[in-house]
PDB file of C-alpha atoms in Angstrom:
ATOM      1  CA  UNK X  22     116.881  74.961 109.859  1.00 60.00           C
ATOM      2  CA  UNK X  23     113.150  74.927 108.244  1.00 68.00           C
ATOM      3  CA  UNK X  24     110.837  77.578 108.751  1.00 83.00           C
ATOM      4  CA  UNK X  25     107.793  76.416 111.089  1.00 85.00           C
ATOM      5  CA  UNK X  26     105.104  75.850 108.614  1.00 90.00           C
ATOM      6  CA  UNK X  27     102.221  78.919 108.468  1.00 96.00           C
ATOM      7  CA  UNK X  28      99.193  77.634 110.462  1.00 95.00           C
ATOM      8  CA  UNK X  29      96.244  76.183 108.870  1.00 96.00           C
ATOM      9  CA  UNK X  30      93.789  78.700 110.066  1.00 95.00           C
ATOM     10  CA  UNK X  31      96.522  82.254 109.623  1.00 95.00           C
ATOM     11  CA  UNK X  32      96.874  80.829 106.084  1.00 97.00           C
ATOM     12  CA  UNK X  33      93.083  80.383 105.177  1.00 97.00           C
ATOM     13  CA  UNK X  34      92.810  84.298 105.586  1.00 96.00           C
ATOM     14  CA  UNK X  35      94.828  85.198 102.744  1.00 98.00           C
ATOM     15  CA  UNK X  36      93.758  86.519  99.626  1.00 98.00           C
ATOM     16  CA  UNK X  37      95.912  85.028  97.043  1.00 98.00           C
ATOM     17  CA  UNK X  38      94.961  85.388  92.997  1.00 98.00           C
ATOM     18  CA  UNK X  39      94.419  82.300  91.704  1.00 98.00           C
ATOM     19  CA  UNK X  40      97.728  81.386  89.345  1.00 98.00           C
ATOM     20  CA  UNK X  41      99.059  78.553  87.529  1.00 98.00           C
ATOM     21  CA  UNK X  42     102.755  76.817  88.078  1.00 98.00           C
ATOM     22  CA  UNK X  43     104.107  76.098  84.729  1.00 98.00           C
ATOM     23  CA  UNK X  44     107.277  75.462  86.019  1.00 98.00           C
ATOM     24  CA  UNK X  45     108.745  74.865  89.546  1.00 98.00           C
ATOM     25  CA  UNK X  46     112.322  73.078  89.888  1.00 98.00           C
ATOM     26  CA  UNK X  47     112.324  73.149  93.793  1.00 98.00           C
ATOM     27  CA  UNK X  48     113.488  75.251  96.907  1.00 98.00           C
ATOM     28  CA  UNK X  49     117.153  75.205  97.102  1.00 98.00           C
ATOM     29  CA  UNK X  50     118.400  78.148  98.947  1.00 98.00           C
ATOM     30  CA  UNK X  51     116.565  79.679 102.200  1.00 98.00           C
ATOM     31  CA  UNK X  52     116.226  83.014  99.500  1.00 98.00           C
ATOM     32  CA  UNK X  53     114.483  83.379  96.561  1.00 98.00           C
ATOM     33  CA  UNK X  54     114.604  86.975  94.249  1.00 98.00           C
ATOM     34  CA  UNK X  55     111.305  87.508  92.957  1.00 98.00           C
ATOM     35  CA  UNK X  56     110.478  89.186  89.194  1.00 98.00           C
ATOM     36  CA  UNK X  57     107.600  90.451  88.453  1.00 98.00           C
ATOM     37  CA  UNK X  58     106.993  90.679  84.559  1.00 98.00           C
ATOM     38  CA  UNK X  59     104.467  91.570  82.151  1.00 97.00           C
ATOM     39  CA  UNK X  60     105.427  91.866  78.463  1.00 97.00           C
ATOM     40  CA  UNK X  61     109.586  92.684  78.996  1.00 97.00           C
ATOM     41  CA  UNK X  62     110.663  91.360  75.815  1.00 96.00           C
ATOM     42  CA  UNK X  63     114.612  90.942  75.916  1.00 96.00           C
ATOM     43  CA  UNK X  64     114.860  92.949  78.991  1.00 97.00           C
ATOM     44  CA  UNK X  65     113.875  89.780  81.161  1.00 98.00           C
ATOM     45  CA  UNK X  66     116.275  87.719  79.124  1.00 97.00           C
ATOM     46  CA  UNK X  67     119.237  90.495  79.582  1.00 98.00           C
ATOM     47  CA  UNK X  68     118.368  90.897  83.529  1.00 98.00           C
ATOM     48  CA  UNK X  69     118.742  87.254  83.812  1.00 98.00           C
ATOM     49  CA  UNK X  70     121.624  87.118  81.751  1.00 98.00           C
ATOM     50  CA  UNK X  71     122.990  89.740  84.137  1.00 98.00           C
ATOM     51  CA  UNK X  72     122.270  87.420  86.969  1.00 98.00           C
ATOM     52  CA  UNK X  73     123.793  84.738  85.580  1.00 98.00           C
ATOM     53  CA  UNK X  74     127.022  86.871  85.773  1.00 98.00           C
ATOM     54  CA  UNK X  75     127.039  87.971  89.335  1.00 98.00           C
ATOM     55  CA  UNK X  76     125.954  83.958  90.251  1.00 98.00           C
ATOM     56  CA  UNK X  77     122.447  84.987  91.482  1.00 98.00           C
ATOM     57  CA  UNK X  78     121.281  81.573  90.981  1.00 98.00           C
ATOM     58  CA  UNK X  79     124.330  80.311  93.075  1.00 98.00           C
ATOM     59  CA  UNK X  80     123.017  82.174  96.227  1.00 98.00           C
ATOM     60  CA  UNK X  81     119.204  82.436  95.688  1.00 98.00           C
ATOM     61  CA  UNK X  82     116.578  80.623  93.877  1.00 98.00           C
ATOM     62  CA  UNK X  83     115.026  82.503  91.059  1.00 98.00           C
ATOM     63  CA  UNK X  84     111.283  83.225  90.948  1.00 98.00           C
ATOM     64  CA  UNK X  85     110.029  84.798  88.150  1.00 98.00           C
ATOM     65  CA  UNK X  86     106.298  86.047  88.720  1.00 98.00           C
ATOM     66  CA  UNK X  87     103.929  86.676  85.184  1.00 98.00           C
ATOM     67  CA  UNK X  88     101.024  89.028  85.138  1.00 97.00           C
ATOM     68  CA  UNK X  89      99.765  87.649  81.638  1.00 95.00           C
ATOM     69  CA  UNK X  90     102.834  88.320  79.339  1.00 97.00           C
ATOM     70  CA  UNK X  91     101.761  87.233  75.153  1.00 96.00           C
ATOM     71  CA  UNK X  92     105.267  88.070  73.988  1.00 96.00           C
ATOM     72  CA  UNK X  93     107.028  84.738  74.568  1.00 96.00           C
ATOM     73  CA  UNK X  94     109.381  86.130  77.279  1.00 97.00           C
ATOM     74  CA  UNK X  95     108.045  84.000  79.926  1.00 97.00           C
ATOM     75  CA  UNK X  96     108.785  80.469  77.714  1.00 97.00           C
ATOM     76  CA  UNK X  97     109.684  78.176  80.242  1.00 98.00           C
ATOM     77  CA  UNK X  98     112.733  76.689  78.194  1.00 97.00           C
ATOM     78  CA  UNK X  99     113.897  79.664  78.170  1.00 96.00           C
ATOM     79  CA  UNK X 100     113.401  80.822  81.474  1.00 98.00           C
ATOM     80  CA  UNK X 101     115.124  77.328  83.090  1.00 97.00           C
ATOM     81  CA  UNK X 102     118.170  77.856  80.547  1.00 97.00           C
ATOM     82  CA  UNK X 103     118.650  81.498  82.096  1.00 97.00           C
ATOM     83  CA  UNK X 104     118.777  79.730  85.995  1.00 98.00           C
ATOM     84  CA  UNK X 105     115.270  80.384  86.613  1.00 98.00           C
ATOM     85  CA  UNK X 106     113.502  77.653  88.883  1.00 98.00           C
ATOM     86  CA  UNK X 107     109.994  78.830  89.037  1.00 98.00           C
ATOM     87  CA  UNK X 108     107.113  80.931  87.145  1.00 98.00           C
ATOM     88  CA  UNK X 109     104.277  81.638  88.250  1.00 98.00           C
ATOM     89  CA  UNK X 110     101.700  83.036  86.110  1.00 98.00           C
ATOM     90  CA  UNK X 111      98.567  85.212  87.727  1.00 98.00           C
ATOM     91  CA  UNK X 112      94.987  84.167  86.309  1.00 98.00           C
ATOM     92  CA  UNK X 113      93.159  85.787  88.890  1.00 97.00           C
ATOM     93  CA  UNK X 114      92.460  89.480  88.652  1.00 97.00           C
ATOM     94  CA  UNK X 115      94.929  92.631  89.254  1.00 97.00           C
ATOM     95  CA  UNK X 116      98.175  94.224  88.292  1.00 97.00           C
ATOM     96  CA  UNK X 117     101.303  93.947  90.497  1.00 97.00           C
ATOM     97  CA  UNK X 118     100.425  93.842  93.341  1.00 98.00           C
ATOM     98  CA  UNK X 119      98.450  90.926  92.868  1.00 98.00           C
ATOM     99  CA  UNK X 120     101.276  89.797  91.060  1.00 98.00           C
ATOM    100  CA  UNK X 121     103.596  90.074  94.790  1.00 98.00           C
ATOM    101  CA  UNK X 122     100.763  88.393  96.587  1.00 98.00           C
ATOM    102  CA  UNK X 123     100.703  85.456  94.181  1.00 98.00           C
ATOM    103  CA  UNK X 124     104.841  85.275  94.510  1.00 98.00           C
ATOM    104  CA  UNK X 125     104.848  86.036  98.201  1.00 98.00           C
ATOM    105  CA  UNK X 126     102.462  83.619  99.276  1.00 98.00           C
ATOM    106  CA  UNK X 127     104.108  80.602  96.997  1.00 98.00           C
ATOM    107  CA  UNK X 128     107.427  81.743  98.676  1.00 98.00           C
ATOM    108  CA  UNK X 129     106.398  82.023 102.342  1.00 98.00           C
ATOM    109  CA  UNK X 130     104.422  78.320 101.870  1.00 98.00           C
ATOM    110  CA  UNK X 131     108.028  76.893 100.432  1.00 98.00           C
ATOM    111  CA  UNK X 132     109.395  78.267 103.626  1.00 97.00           C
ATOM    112  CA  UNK X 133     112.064  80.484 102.049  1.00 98.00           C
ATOM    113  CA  UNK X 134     113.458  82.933 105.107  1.00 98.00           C
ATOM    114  CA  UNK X 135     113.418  86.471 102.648  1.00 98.00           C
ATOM    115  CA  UNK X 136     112.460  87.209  99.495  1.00 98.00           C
ATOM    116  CA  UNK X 137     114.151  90.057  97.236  1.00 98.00           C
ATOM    117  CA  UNK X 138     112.005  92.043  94.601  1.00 98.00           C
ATOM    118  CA  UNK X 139     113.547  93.246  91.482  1.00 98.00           C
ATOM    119  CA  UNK X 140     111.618  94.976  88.385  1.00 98.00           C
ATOM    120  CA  UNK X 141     111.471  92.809  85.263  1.00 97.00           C
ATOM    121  CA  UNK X 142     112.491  95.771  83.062  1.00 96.00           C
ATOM    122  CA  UNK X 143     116.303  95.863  83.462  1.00 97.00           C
ATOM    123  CA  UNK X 144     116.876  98.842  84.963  1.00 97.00           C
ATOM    124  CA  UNK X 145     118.206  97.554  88.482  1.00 98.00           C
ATOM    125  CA  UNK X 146     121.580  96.281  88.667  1.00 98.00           C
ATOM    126  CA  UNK X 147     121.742  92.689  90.354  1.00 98.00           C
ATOM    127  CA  UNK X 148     124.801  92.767  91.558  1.00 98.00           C
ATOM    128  CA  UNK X 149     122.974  94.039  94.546  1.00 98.00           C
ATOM    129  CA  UNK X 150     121.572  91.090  95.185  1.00 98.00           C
ATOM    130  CA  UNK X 151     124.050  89.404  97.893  1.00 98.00           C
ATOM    131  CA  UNK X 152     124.196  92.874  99.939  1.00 98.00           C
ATOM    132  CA  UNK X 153     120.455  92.439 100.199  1.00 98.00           C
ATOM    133  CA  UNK X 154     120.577  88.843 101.214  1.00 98.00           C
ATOM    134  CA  UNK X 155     123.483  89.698 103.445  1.00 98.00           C
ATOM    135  CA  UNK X 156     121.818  92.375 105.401  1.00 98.00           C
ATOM    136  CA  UNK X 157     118.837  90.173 105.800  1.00 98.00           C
ATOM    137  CA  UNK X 158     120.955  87.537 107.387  1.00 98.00           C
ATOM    138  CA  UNK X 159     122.334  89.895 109.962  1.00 98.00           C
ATOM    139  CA  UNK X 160     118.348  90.662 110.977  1.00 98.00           C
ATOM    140  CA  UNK X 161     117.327  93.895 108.835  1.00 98.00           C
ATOM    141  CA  UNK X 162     113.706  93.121 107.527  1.00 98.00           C
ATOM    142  CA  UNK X 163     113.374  95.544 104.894  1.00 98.00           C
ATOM    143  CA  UNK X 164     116.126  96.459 102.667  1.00 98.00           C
ATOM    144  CA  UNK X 165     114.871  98.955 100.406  1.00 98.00           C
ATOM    145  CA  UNK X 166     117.429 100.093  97.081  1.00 98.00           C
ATOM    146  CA  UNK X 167     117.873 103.284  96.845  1.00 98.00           C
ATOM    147  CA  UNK X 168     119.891 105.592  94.006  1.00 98.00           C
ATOM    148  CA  UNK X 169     119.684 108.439  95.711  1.00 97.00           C
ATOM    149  CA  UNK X 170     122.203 108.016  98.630  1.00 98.00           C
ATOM    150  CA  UNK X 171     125.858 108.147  98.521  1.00 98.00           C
ATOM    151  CA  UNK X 172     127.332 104.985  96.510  1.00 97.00           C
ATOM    152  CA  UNK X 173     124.049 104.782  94.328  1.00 98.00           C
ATOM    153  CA  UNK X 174     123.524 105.722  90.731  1.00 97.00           C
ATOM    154  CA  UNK X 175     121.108 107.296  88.778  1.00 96.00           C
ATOM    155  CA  UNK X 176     120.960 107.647  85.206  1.00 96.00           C
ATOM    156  CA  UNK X 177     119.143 109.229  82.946  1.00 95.00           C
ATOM    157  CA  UNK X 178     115.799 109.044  85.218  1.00 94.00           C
ATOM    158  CA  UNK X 179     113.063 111.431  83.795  1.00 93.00           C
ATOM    159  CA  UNK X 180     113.308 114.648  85.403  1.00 93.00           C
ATOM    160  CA  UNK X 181     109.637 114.811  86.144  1.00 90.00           C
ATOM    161  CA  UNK X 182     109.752 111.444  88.113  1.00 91.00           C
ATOM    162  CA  UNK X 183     112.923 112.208  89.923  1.00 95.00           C
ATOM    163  CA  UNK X 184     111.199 115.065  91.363  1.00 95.00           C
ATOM    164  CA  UNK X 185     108.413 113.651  92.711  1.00 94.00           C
ATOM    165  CA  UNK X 186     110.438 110.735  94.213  1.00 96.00           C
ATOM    166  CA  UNK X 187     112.387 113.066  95.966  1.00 96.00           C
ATOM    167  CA  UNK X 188     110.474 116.126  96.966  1.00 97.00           C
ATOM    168  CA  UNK X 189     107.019 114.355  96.970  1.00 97.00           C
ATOM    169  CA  UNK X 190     107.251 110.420  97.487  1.00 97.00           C
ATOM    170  CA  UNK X 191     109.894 109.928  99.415  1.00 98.00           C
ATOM    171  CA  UNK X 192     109.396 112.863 101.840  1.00 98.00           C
ATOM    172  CA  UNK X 193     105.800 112.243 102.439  1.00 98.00           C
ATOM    173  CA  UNK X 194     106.393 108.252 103.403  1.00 98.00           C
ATOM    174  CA  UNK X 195     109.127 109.538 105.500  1.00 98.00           C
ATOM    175  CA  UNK X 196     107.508 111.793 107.396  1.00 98.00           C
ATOM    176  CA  UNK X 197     104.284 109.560 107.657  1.00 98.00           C
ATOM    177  CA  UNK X 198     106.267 106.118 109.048  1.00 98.00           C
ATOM    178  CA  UNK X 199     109.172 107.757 111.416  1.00 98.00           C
ATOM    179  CA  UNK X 200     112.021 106.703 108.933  1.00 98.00           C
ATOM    180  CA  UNK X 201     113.996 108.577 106.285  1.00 98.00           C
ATOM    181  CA  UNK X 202     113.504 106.926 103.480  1.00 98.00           C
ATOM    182  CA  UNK X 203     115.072 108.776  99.816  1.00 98.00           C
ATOM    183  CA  UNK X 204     113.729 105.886  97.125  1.00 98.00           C
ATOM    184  CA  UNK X 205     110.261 104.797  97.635  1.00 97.00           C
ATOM    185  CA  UNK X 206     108.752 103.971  94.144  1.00 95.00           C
ATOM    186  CA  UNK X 207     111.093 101.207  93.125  1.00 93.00           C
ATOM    187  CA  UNK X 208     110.736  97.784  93.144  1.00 97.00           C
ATOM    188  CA  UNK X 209     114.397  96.504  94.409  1.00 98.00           C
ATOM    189  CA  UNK X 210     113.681  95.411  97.704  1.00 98.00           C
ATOM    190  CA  UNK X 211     113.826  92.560 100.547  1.00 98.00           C
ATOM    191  CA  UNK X 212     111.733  91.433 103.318  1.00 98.00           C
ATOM    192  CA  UNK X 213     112.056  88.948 105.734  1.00 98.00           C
ATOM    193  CA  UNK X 214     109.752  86.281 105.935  1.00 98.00           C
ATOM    194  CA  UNK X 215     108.547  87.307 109.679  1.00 98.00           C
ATOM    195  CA  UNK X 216     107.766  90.644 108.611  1.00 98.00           C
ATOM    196  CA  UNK X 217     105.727  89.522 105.878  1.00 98.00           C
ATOM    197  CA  UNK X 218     103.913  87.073 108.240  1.00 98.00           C
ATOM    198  CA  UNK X 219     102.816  89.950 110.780  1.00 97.00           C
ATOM    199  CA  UNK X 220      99.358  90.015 111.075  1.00 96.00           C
ATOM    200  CA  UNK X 221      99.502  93.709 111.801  1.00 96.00           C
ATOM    201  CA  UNK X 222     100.986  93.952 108.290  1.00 98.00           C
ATOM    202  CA  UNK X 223      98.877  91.672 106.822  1.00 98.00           C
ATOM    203  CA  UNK X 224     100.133  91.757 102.850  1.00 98.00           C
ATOM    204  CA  UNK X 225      97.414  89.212 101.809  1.00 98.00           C
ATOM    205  CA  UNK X 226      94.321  91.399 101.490  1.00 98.00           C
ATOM    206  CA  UNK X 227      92.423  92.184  97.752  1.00 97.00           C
ATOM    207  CA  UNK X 228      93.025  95.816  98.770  1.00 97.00           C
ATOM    208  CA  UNK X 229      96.576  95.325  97.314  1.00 98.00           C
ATOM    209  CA  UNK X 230      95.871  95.675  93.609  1.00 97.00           C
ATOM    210  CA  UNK X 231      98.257  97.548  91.638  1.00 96.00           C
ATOM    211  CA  UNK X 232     101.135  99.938  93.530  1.00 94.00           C
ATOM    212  CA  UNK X 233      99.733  99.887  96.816  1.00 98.00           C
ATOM    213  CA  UNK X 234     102.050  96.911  98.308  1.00 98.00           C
ATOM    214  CA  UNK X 235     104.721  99.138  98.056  1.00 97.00           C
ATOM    215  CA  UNK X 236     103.787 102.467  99.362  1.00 98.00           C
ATOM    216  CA  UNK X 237     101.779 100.729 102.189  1.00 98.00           C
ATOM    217  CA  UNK X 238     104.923  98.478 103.335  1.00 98.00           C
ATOM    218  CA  UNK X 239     107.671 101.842 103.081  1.00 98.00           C
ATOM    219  CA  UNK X 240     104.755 102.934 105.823  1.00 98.00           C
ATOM    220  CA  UNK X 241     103.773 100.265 108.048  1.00 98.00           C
ATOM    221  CA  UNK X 242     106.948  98.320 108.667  1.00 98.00           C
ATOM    222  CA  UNK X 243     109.205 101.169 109.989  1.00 98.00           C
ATOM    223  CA  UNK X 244     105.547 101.956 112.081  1.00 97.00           C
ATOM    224  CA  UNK X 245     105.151  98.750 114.033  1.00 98.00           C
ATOM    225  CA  UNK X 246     109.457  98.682 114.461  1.00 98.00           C
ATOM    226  CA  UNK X 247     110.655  96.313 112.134  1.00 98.00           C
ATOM    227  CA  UNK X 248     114.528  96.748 110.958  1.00 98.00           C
ATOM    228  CA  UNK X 249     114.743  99.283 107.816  1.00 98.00           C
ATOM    229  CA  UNK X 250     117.665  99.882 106.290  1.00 98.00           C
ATOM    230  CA  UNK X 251     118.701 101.408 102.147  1.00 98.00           C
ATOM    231  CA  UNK X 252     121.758 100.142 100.108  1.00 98.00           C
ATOM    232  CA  UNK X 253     122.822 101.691  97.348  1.00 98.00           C
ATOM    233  CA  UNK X 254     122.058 100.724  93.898  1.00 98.00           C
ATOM    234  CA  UNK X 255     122.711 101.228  90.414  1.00 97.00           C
ATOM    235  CA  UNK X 256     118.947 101.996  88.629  1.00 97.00           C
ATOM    236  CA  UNK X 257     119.488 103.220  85.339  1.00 96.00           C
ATOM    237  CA  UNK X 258     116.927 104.138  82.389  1.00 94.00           C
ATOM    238  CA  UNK X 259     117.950 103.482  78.629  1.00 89.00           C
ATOM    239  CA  UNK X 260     118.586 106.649  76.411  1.00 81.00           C
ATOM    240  CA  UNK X 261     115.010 107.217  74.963  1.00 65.00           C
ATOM    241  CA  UNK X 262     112.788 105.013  76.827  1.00 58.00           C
ATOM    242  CA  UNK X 263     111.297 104.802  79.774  1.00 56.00           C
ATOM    243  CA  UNK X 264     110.112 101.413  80.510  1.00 52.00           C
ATOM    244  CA  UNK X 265     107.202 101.411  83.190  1.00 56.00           C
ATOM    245  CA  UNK X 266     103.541 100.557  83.421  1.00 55.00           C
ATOM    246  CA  UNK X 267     102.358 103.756  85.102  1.00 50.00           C
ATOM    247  CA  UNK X 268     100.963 105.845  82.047  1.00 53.00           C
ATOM    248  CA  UNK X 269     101.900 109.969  82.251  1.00 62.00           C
ATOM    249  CA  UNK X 270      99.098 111.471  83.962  1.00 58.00           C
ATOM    250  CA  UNK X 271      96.232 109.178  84.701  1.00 76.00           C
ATOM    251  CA  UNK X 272      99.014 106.546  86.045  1.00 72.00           C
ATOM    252  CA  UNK X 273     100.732 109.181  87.941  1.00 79.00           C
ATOM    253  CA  UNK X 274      97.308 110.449  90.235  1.00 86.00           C
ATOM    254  CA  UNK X 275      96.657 106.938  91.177  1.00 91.00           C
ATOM    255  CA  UNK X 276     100.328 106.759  92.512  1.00 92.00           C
ATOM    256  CA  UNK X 277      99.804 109.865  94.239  1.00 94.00           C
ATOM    257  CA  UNK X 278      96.200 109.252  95.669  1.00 96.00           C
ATOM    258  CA  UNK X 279      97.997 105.348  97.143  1.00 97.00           C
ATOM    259  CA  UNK X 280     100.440 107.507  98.519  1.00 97.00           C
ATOM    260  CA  UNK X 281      97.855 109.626 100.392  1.00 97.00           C
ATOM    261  CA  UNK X 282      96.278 106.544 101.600  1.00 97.00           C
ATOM    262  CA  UNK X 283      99.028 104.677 103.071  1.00 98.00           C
ATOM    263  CA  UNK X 284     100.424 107.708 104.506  1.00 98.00           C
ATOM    264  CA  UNK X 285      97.162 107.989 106.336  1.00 97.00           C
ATOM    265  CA  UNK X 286      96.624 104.718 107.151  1.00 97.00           C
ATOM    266  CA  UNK X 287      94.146 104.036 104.928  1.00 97.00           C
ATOM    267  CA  UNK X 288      95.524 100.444 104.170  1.00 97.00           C
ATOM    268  CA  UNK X 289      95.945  99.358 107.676  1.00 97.00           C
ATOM    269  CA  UNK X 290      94.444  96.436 109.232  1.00 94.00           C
ATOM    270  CA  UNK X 291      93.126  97.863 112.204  1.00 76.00           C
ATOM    271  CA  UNK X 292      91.018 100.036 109.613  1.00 51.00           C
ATOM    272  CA  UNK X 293      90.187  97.574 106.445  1.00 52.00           C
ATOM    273  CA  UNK X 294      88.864  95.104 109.394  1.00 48.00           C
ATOM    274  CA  UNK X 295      91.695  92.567 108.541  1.00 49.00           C
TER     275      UNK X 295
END
């Protein structure tokens, strides 16, 4: 059955970049796996490949999500032959968390039930992907991946950034929202499309710039009582590289100072006047 359609006057208060649609095949399944990219080079093309293996495309529409790649990755031929059915490609200003509104908001309006998140890099293992739908379907509304638990790998994750996930991140977000999370900084997620369309969440807000979507949702949702749940995951790094957009130290206190701020509330709606 079709989602009831989002209310003129609830969906005139989002703040959605502005982005173009150079390529959308259709809504097929009620689920749709988001990928947000910028610049990936051959790790897009071997992420989709790896979907393409597990039959991703047979269980969930493919979405991938651009925040201004100039590499040719995001080539639309390319893309379609891979089992992608739509890009989207941010104009308007931010990083990725713009880049989630943009994808968010397209999905919600095409009335898909949950969207998944996976990184763009390669690092996440897809095969995930049906768990996530799965657990969505039995009413969990935000599946978070996480490496850390027992059936997840980790390999070869900088040292540095293992240790803040898990004696700084992780900790801090689970103390602050009630729930014990143990993988907060990745990207490998699902959320169901009521959660998303809780006012007292309220995603679609220029706040949301960069890495605060993620930090602030690992807070609020557990907060107001929506289903949480991790699955274990595979999330491995390639031998001398680390492929991420947060830079070493300048990257790493704007993570940190988010963190504070959704830990405190600082990104709710009651306080940003929402």
């Amino acid at each position: 059955m079709a989602s009831e359609p989002i209310p003129a006057p609830v969906r005139a208060t989002w703040k959605v970049p502005s982005f173009d649609l150079p390529l959308w095949k259709g809504r097929l399944h009620p689920w749709c796996v988001v990928i947000p990219v910028i610049n990936e080079g051959e790790r897009l093309a071997r992420l989709l490949q790896r979907m393409a293996q597990h039959g991703i495309s047979e269980v969930a529409d493919i979405l991938v999500v651009d925040g201004g790649s100039r590499d040719g990755s995001t080539d639309t031929g390319r893309l379609q032959s891979l089992g992608v059915r739509g890009l989207l490609v941010k104009t308007g200003a931010g990083k990725l968390s713009a880049q989630l509104r943009c994808a968010y908001a397209f999905a919600l309006d095409e009335s898909y039930e949950g969207i998944i998140t996976i990184d763009g890099n390669d690092k996440d293992d897809p095969e995930a992907i049906p768990r996530f739908i799965a657990a969505l379907q039995d009413g969990v509304d935000f599946v978070q991946a996480s490496r850390f638990i027992q059936g997840g790998i980790a390999e070869n994750t900088p040292a540095s950034r293992d240790f803040a996930i898990r004696w700084i991140h992780a900790p801090c977000l689970s103390m602050a929202s009630g729930f014990s999370w143990t993988d907060t900084t990745q990207g490998f997620r699902a959320y169901s499309r009521r959660m998303l369309l809780d006012p007292q969440i309220a995603p679609f807000r220029d706040v949301f710039v960069a890495y605060e979507l993620l930090a602030y949702l690992s807070y609020r949702a557990p907060k107001l009582g929506y289903r949480c749940v991790e699955l274990p995951t595979s999330r491995k790094y390639p031998q001398g590289e680390v492929p991420t957009k947060i830079s070493s130290f300048k990257g790493n206190l704007a993570v940190l100072m988010t963190l504070f701020r959704a830990c405190t509330g600082r990104y709710d709606p009651r306080v940003l006047g929402a």
